Tab-separated table of C-alpha atoms and ligand atoms in Angstrom:
chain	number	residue	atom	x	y	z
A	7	UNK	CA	-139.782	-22.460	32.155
A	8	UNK	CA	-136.802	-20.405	33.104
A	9	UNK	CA	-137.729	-17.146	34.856
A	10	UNK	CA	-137.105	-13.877	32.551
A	11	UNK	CA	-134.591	-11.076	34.444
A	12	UNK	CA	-135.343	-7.616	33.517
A	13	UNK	CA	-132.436	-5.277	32.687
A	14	UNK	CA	-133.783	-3.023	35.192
A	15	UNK	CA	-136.761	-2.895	38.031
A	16	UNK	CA	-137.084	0.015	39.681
A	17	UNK	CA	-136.299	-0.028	43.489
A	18	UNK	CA	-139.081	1.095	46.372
A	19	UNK	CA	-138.582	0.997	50.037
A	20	UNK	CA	-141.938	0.896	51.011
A	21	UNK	CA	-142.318	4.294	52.382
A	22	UNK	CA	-142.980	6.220	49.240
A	23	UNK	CA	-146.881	5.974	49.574
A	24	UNK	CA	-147.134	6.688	53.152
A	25	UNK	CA	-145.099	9.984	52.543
A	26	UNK	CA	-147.036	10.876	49.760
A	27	UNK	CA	-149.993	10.635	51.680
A	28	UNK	CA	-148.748	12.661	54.121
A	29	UNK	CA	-147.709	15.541	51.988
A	30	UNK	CA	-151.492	15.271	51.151
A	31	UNK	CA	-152.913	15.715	54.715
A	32	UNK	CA	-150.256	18.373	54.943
A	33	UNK	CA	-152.566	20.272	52.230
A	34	UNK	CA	-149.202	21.263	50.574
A	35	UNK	CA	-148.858	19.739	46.912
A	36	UNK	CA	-147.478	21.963	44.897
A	37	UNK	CA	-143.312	22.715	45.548
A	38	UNK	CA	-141.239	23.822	47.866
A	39	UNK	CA	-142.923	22.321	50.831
A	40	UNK	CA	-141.697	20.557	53.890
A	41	UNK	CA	-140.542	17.277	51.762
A	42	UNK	CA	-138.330	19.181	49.638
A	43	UNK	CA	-136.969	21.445	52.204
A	44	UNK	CA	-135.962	17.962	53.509
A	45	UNK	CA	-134.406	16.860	50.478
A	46	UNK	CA	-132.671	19.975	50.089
A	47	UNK	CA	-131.253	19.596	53.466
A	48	UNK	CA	-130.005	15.890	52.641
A	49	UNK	CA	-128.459	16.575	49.641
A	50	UNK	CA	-126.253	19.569	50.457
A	51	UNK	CA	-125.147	17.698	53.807
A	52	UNK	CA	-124.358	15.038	51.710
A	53	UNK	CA	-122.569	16.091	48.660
A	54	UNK	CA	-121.256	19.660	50.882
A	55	UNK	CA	-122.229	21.585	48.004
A	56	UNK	CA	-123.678	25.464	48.549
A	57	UNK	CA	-127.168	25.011	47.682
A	58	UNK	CA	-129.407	21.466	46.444
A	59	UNK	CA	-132.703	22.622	44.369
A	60	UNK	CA	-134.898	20.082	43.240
A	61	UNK	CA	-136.174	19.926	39.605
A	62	UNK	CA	-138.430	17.962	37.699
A	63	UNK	CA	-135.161	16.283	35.920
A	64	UNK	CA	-131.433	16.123	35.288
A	65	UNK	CA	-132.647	17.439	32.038
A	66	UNK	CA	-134.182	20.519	33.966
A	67	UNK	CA	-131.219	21.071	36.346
A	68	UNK	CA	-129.011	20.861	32.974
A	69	UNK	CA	-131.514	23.448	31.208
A	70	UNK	CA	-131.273	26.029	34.577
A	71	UNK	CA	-127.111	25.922	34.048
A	72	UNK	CA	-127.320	27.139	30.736
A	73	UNK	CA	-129.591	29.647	31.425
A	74	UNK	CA	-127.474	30.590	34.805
A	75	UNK	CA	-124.163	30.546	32.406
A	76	UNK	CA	-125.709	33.148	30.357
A	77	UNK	CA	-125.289	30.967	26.939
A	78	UNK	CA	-125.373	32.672	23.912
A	79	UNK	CA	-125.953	31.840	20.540
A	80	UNK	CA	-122.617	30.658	19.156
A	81	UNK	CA	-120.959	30.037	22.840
A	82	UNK	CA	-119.019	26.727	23.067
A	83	UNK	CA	-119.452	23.870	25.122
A	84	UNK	CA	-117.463	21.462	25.135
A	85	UNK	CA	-118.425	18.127	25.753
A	86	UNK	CA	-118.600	14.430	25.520
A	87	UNK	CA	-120.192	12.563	22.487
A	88	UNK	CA	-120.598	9.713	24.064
A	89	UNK	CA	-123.448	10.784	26.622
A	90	UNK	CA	-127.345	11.538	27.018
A	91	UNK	CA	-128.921	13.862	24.468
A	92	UNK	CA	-129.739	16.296	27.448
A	93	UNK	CA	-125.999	16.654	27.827
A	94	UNK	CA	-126.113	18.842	25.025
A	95	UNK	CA	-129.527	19.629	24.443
A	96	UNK	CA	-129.956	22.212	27.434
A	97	UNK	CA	-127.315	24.034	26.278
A	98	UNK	CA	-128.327	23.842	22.178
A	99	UNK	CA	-131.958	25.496	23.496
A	100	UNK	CA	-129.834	28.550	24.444
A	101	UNK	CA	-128.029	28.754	20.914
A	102	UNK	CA	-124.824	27.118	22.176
A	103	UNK	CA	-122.900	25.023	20.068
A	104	UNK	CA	-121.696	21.347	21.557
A	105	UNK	CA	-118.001	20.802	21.111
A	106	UNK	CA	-117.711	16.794	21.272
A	107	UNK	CA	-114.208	15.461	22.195
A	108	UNK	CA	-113.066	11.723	22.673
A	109	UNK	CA	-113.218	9.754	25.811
A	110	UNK	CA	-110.474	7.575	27.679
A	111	UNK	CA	-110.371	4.213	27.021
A	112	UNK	CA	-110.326	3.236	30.853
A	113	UNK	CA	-113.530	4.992	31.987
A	114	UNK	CA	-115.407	6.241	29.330
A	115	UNK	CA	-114.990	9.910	30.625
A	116	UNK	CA	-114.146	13.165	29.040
A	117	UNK	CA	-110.546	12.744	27.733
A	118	UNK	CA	-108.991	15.498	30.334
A	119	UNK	CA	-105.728	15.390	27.506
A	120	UNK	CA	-107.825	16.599	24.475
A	121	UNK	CA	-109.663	19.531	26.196
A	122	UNK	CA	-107.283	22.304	26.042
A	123	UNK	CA	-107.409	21.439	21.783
A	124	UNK	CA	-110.774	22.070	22.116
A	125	UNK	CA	-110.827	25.868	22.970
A	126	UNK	CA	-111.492	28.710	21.319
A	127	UNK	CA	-112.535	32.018	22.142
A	128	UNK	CA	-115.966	30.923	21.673
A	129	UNK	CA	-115.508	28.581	24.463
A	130	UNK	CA	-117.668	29.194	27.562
A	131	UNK	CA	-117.743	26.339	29.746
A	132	UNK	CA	-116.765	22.187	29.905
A	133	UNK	CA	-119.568	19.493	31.353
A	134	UNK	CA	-117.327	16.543	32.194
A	135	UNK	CA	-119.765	13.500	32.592
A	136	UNK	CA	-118.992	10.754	35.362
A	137	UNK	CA	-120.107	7.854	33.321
A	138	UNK	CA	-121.363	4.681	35.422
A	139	UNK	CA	-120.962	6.733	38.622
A	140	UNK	CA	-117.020	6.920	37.816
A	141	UNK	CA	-115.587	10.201	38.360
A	142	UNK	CA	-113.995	12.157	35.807
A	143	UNK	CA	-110.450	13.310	36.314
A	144	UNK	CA	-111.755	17.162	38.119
A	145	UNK	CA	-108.564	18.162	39.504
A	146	UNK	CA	-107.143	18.527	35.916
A	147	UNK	CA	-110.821	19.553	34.504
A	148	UNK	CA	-110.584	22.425	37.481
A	149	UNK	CA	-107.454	23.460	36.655
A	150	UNK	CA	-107.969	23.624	33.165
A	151	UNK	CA	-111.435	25.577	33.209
A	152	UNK	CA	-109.538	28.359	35.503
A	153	UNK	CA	-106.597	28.981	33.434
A	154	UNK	CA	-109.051	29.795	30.593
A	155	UNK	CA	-111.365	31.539	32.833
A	156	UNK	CA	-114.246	28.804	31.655
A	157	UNK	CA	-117.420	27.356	34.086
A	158	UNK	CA	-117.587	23.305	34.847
A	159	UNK	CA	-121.294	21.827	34.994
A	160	UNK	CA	-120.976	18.457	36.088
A	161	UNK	CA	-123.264	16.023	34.461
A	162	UNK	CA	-123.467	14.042	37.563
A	163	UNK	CA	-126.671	12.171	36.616
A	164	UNK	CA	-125.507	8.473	37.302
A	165	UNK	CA	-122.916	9.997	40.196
A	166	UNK	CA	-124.835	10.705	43.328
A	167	UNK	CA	-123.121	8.656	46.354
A	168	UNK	CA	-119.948	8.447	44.205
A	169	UNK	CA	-116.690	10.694	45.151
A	170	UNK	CA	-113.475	11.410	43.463
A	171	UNK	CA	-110.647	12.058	46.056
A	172	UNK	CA	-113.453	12.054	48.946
A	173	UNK	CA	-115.250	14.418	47.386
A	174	UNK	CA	-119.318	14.032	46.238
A	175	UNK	CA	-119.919	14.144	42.790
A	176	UNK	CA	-121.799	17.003	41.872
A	177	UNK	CA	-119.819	19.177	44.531
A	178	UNK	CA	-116.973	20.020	42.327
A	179	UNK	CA	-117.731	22.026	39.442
A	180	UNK	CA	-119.419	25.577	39.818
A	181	UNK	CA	-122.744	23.469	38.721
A	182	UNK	CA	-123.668	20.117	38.396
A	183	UNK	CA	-127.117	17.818	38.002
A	184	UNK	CA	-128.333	14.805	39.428
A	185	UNK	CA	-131.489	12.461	38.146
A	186	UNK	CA	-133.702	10.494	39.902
A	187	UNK	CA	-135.451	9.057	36.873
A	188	UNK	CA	-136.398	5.078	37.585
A	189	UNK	CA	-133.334	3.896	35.571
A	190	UNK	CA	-130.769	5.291	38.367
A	191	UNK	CA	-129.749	4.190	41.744
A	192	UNK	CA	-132.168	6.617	43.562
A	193	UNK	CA	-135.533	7.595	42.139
A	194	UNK	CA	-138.510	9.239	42.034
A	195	UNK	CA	-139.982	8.548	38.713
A	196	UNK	CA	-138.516	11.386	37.235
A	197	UNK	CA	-136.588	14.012	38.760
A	198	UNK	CA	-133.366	15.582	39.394
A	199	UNK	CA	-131.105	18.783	41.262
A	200	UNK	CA	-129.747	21.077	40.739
A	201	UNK	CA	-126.377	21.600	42.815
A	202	UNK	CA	-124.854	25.182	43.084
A	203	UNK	CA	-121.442	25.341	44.420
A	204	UNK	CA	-120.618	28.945	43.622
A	205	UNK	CA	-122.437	31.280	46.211
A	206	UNK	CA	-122.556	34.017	43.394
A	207	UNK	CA	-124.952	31.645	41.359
A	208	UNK	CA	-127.106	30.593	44.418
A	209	UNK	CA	-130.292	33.441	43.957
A	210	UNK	CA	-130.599	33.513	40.414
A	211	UNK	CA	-131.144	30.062	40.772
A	212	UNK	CA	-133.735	30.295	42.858
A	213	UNK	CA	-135.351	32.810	40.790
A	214	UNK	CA	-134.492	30.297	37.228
A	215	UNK	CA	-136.631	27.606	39.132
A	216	UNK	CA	-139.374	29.542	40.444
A	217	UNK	CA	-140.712	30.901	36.632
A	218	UNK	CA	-138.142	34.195	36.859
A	219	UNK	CA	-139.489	35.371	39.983
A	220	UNK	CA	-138.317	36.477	43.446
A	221	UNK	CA	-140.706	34.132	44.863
A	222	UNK	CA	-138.114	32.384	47.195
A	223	UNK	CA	-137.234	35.139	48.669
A	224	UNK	CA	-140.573	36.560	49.587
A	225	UNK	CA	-141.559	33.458	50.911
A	226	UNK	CA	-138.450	33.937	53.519
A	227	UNK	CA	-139.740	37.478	54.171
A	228	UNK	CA	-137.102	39.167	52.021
A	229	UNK	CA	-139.082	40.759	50.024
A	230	UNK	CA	-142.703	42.280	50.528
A	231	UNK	CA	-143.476	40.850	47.097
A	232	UNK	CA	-142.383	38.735	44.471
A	233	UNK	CA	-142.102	39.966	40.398
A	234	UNK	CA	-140.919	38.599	37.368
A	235	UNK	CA	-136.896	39.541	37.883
A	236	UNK	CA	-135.868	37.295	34.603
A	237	UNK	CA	-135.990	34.856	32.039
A	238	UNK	CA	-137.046	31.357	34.079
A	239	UNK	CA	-139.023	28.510	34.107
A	240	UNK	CA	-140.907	25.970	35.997
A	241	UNK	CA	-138.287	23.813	36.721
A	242	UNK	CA	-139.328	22.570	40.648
A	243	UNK	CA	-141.212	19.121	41.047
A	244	UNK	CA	-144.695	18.852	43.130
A	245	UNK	CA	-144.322	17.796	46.592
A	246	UNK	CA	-145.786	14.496	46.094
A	247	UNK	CA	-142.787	13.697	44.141
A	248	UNK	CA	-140.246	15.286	46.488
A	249	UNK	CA	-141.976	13.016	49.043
A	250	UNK	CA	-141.570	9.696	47.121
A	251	UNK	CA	-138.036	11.715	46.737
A	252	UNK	CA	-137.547	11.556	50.395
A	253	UNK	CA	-138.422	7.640	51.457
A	254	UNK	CA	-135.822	6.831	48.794
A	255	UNK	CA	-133.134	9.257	49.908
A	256	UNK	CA	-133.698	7.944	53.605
A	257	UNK	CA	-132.347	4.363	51.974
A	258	UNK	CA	-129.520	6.200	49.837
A	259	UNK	CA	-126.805	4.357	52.010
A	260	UNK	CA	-128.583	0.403	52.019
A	261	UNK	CA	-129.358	1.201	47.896
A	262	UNK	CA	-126.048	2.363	47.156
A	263	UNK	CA	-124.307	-0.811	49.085
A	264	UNK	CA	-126.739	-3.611	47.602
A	265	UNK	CA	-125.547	-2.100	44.427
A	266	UNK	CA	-122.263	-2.223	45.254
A	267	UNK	CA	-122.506	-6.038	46.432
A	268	UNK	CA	-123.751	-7.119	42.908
A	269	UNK	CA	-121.236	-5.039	41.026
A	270	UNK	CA	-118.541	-6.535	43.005
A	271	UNK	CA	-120.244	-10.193	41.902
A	272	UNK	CA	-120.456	-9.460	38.152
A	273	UNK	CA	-116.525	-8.353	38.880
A	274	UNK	CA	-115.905	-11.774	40.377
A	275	UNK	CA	-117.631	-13.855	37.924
A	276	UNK	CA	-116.471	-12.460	34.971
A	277	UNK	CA	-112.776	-12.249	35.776
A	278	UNK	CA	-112.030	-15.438	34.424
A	279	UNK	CA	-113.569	-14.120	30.627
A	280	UNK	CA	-111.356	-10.767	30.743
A	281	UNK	CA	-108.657	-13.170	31.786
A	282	UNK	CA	-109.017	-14.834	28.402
A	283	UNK	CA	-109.887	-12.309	26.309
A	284	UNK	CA	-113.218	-12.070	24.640
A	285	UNK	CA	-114.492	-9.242	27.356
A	286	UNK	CA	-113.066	-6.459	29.542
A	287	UNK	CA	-114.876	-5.102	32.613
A	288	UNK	CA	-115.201	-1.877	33.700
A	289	UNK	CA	-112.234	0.018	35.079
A	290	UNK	CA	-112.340	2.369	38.075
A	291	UNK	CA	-109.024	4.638	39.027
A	292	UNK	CA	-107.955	4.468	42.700
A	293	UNK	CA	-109.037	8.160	43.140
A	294	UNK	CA	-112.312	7.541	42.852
A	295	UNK	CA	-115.392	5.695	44.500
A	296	UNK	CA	-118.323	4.564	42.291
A	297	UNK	CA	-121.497	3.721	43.111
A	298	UNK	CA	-122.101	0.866	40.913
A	299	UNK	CA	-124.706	2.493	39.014
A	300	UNK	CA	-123.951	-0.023	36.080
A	301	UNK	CA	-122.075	-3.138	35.028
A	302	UNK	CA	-120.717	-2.953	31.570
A	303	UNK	CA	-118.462	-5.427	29.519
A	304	UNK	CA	-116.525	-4.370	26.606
A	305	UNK	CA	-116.517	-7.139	24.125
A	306	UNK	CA	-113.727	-8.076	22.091
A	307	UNK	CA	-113.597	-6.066	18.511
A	308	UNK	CA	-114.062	-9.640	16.906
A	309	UNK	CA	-117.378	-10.365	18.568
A	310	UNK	CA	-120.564	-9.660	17.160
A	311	UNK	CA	-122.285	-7.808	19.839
A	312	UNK	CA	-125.964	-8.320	18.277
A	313	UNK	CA	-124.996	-11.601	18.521
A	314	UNK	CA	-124.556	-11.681	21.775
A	315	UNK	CA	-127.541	-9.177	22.797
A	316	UNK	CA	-129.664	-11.646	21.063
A	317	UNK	CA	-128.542	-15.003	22.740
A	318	UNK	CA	-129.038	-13.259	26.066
A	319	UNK	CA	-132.601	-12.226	25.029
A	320	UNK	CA	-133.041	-16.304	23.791
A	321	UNK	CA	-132.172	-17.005	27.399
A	322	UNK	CA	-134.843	-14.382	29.159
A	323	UNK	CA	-132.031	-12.098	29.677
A	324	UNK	CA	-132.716	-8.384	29.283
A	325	UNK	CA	-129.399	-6.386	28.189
A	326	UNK	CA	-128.912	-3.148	26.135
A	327	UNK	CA	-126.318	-1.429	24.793
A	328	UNK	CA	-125.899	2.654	24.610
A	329	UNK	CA	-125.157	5.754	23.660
A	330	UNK	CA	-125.500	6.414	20.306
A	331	UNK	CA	-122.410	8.844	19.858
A	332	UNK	CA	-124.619	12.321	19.760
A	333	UNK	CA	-121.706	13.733	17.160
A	334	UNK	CA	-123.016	10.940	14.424
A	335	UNK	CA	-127.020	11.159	15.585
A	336	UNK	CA	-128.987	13.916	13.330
A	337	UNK	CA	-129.189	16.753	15.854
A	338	UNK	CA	-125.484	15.973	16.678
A	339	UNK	CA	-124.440	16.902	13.004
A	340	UNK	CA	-126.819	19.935	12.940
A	341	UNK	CA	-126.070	21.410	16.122
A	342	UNK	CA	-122.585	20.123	17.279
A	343	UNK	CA	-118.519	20.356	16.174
A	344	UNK	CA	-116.483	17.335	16.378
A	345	UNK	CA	-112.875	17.826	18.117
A	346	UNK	CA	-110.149	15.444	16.353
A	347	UNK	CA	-110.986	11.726	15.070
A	348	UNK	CA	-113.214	10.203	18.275
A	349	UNK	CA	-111.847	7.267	17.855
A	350	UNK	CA	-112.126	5.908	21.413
A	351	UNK	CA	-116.045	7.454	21.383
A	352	UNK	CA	-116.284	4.940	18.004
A	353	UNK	CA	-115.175	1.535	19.231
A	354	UNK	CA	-115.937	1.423	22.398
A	355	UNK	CA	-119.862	2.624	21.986
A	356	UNK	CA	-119.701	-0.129	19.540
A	357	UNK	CA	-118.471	-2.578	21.941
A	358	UNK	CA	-120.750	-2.058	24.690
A	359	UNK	CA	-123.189	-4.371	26.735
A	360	UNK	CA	-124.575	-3.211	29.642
A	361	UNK	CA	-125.435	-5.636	32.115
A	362	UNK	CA	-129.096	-6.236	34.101
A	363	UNK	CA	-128.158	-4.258	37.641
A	364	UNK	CA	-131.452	-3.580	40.393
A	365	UNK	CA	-131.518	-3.844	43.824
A	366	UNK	CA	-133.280	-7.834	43.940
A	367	UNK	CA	-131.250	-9.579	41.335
A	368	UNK	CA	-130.325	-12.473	43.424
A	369	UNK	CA	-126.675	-14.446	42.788
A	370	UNK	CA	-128.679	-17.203	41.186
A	371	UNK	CA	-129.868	-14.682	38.339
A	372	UNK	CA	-126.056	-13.335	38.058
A	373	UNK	CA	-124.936	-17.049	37.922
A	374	UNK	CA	-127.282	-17.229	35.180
A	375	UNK	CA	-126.267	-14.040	33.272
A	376	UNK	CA	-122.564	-14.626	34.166
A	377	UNK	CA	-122.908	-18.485	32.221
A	378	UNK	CA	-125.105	-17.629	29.228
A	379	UNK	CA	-122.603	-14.423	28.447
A	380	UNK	CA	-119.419	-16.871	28.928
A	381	UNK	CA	-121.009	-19.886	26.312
A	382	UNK	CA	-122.137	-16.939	24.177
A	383	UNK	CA	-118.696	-15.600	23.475
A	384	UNK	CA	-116.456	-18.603	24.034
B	47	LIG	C1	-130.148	9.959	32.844
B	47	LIG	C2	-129.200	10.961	32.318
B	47	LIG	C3	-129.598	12.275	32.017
B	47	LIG	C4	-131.043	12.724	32.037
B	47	LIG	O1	-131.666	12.571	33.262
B	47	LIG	P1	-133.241	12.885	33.376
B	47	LIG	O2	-133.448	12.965	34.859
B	47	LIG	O3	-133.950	11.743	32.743
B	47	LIG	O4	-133.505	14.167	32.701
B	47	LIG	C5	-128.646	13.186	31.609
B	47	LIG	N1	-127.353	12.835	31.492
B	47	LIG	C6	-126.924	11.587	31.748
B	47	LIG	C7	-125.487	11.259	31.608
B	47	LIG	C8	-127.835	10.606	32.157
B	47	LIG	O5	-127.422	9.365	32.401
């Protein structure tokens, strides 16, 4: 019987439980407590942004951006189609309207040439997503956003560990979001951050997270009490998740380079199929470092890629596709505008097989995956 390989298993080093426990004898399980104020501390010293919150998701950090933004109804975002629904969802709770635009054929990111078409005075911000932990091209995205006097929220949920021109992911734009739900490098079930990089944006933030309260604040001694200031939410995770949080960030570094290791395999093997033409592999500019969050192929227009999904599943081998483009799903129509013919967003989507990638999968499984994907579209 040949042994069946997941797409994905979710990663533990061993410590989660033992932190968890100790977050219990600490009596502290509700947020904010020692764990997170660890976390915290990692993640700014990592990435160098201002300030790292915690949430309970990417989904949450996205949510607390458009709230910090101010969007309005009618305000325009503009956007990817080919992403996560939360992309656009967080900002479509506020009233905002998501202005989809093609991606580049290389990396699957925001096409930095079709952005300035996109604006109107409407406009109000861009959320450039690094797909697969690639960056997007920020110095133009920057420069862009300023000359129209727009904000940047990076969708940086597959991009922790990854940097464009040195610099973290998540560090660039005046906001950005990370997720630590099972399916990325670094997890804690669910969960994300919330990265602020503008100073100016740093309290209400705090006060977003904490239910529209002061709360923060009085619990540095700010304040001698702490009221409802505005419109929030509970966005902050318990501290038995920050501490499950915290064994994995420890491992960040050994994660991030066993990823890296089987990326670089998949790379290897498949060279010789790009070489003849039925597949191409994933493309990464010289500015920027990934952190082989996934391995996708893009399969020749002339290849059924059912087909293919389907022979991989006949030989115990896990693989999906994704994303739906969010500018033909139902909410995309209702709530979103469409900028020129998203023709790149089109074909490649449909072209797409991502590849089983989790800290484990041993050579002799990518030998496997490697072979049955070669006889499949030879
Ligand atoms: C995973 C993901 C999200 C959502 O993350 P959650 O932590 O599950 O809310 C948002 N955007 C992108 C691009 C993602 O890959």
């Amino acid at each position: 019987m040949i042994e069946k390989i997941q797409f994905n298993r979710p990663f533990v080093t061993g410590r989660e439980l033992d932190y968890i426990a100790e977050a219990e004898r600490n009596n502290k399980l509700s947020g904010d407590g020692s764990f997170t104020k660890r976390c915290h501390d990692w993640l700014t010293r990592k990435s160098g942004s201002e300030k790292a919150l915690l949430t309970h998701s990417c989904t949450a950090a996205l949510e607390m951006s458009a709230l910090l933004l101010d969007i309005e109804p009618g305000d325009e975002i503009i956007m990817p189609s080919y992403t996560f629904v939360s992309t656009a969802n967080a900002f479509v709770l506020r009233g905002g309207v998501p202005v989809f635009v093609d991606i580049r054929e290389d990396t699957l990111n925001l096409d930095e040439r079709l952005i300035e078409s996109a604006i109107t005075e409407r406009t109000r911000a861009i959320v450039p997503v690094h797909y697969a932990g690639v960056a997007c091209e920020m110095d133009t995205i920057m420069e862009i956003a300023r000359r129209h006097g727009l904000r940047v929220v990076e969708d940086a949920a597959q991009g922790m560990m990854a940097t464009y021109k040195g610099r973290a992911l998540g560090s660039i734009g005046d906001l950005a979001a990370y997720s630590f739900h099972e399916t990325k490098n670094v997890i804690s079930g669910e969960g994300g951050a919330l990265l602020v990089n503008d100073p100016a944006l740093v309290l209400r933030a705090e006060i977003i997270r904490e239910k529209g309260t002061d709360r923060s604040r009085f619990f540095r001694g700010e304040v001698d009490k702490y009221t409802w200031q505005e419109v929030g939410s509970s966005f902050l995770p318990s501290e038995l998740i920050a501490a499950f949080l915290w064994a994995q960030l420890e491992e960040a570094e050994r994660i991030t380079s066993e990823r890296m290791a089987i990326w670089q395999r998949y790379h290897t093997l498949l060279e010789p199929l790009e070489a003849r033409g039925p597949l191409r592999r994933p493309i990464v500019p010289n500015e920027c470092q990934h952190n082989a969050h996934m391995y996708y192929v893009l399969l020749d227009r002339t290849i059924d890629r059912q087909h293919v999904l389907d022979e991989l599943k006949r030989s115990d081998i896990f693989s999906v596709f994704h994303y739906v483009p969010l500018h033909s799903s139902p909410a995309g129509q209702r709530y979103g505008r469409v900028q020129g013919e998203l023709e790149v967003t089109v074909t490649q989507s449909e072209r797409l097989v991502r590849l089983p990638l989790w800290v484990g999968l041993t050579p002799g499984q990518q030998d496997r995956i490697a072979k049955t994907l070669t006889d499949t579209v030879s």
